GROMACS .gro file of C-alpha atoms in nm:
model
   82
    1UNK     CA    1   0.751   1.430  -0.539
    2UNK     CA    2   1.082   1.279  -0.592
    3UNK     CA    3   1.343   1.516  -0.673
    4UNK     CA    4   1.686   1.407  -0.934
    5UNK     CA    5   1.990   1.589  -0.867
    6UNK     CA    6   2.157   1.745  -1.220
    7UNK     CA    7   2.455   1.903  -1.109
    8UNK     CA    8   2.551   2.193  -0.891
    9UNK     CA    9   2.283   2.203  -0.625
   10UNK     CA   10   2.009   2.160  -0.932
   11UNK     CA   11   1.723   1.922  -0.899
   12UNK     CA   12   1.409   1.809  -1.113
   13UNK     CA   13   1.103   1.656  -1.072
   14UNK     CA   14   1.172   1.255  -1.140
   15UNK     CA   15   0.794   1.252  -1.218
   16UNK     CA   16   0.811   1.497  -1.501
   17UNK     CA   17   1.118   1.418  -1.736
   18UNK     CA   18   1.009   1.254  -2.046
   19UNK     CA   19   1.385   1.198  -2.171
   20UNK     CA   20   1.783   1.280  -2.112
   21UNK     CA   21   1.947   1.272  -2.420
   22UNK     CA   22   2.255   1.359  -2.563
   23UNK     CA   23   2.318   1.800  -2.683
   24UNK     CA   24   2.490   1.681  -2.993
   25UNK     CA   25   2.272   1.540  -3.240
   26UNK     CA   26   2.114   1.803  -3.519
   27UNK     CA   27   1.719   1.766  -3.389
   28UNK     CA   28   1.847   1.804  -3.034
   29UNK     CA   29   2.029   2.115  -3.119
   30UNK     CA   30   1.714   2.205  -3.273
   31UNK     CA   31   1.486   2.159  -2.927
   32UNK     CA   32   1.737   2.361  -2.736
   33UNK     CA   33   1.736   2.653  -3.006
   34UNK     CA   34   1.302   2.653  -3.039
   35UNK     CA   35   1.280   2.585  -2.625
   36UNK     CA   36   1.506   2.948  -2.625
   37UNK     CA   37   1.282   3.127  -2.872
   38UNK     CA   38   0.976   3.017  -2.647
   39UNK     CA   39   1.129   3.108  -2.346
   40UNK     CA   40   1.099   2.738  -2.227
   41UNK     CA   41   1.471   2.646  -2.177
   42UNK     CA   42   1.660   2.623  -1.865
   43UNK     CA   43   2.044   2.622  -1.825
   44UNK     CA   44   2.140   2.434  -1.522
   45UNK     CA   45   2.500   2.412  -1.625
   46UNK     CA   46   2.631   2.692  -1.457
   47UNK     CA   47   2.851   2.822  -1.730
   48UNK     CA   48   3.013   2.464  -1.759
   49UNK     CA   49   2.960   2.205  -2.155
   50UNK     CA   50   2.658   2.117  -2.151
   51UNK     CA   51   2.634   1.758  -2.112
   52UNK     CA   52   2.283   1.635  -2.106
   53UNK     CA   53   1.955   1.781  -2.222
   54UNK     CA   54   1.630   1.694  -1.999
   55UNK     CA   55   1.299   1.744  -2.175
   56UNK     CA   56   0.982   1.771  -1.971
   57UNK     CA   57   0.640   1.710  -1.976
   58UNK     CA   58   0.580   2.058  -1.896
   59UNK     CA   59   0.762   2.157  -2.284
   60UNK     CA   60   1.057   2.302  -2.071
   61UNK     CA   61   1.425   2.171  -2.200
   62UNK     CA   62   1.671   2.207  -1.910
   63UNK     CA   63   2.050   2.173  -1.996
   64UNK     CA   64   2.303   1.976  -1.753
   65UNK     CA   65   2.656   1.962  -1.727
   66UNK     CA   66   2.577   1.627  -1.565
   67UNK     CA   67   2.587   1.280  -1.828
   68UNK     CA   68   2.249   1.150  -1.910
   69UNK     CA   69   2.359   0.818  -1.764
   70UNK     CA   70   2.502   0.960  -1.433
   71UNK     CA   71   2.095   1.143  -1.417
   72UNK     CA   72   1.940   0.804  -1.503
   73UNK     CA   73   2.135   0.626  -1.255
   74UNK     CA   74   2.072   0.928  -0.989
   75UNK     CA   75   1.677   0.867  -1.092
   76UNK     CA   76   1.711   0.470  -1.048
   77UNK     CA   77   1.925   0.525  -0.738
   78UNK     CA   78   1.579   0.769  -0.570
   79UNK     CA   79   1.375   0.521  -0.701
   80UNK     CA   80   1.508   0.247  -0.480
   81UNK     CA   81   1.487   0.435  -0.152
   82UNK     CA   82   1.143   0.477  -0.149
   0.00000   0.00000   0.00000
């Protein structure tokens, strides 16, 4: 299992993250909000802007105060070294 740092000692699955997108768009805003009525969403921002939103295979959103291209590039970067 290959594990993607998100900021602040977090980490993910690599295997399991269907997308990183951006938290500002309307439908996005709209994932975060249903994921919290469910109970499926994770805050890995540690009280900082959340700056990327990870959604999983599992149905779980996870916010980062990381940028989605610093996780991609952190994913790409694992990737390699295997």
């Amino acid at each position: 299992m290959k594990l993607i740092p998100i900021g602040y000692g977090g980490m993910v699955s690599a295997e399991r993250i269907l997308a990183v997108v951006g938290p500002d768009s309307a439908p996005v805003k709209r994932m975060i909000q249903e994921a919290r009525d469910r109970g499926m969403l994770i805050d890995a921002t540690y009280g900082r802007k959340t700056k990327s939103v990870l959604v999983m295979d599992t149905d779980h959103v996870i916010l980062s105060a990381a940028q989605p291209e610093t996780i991609a590039q952190r994913g790409q970067e694992d990737g390699e070294q295997t």
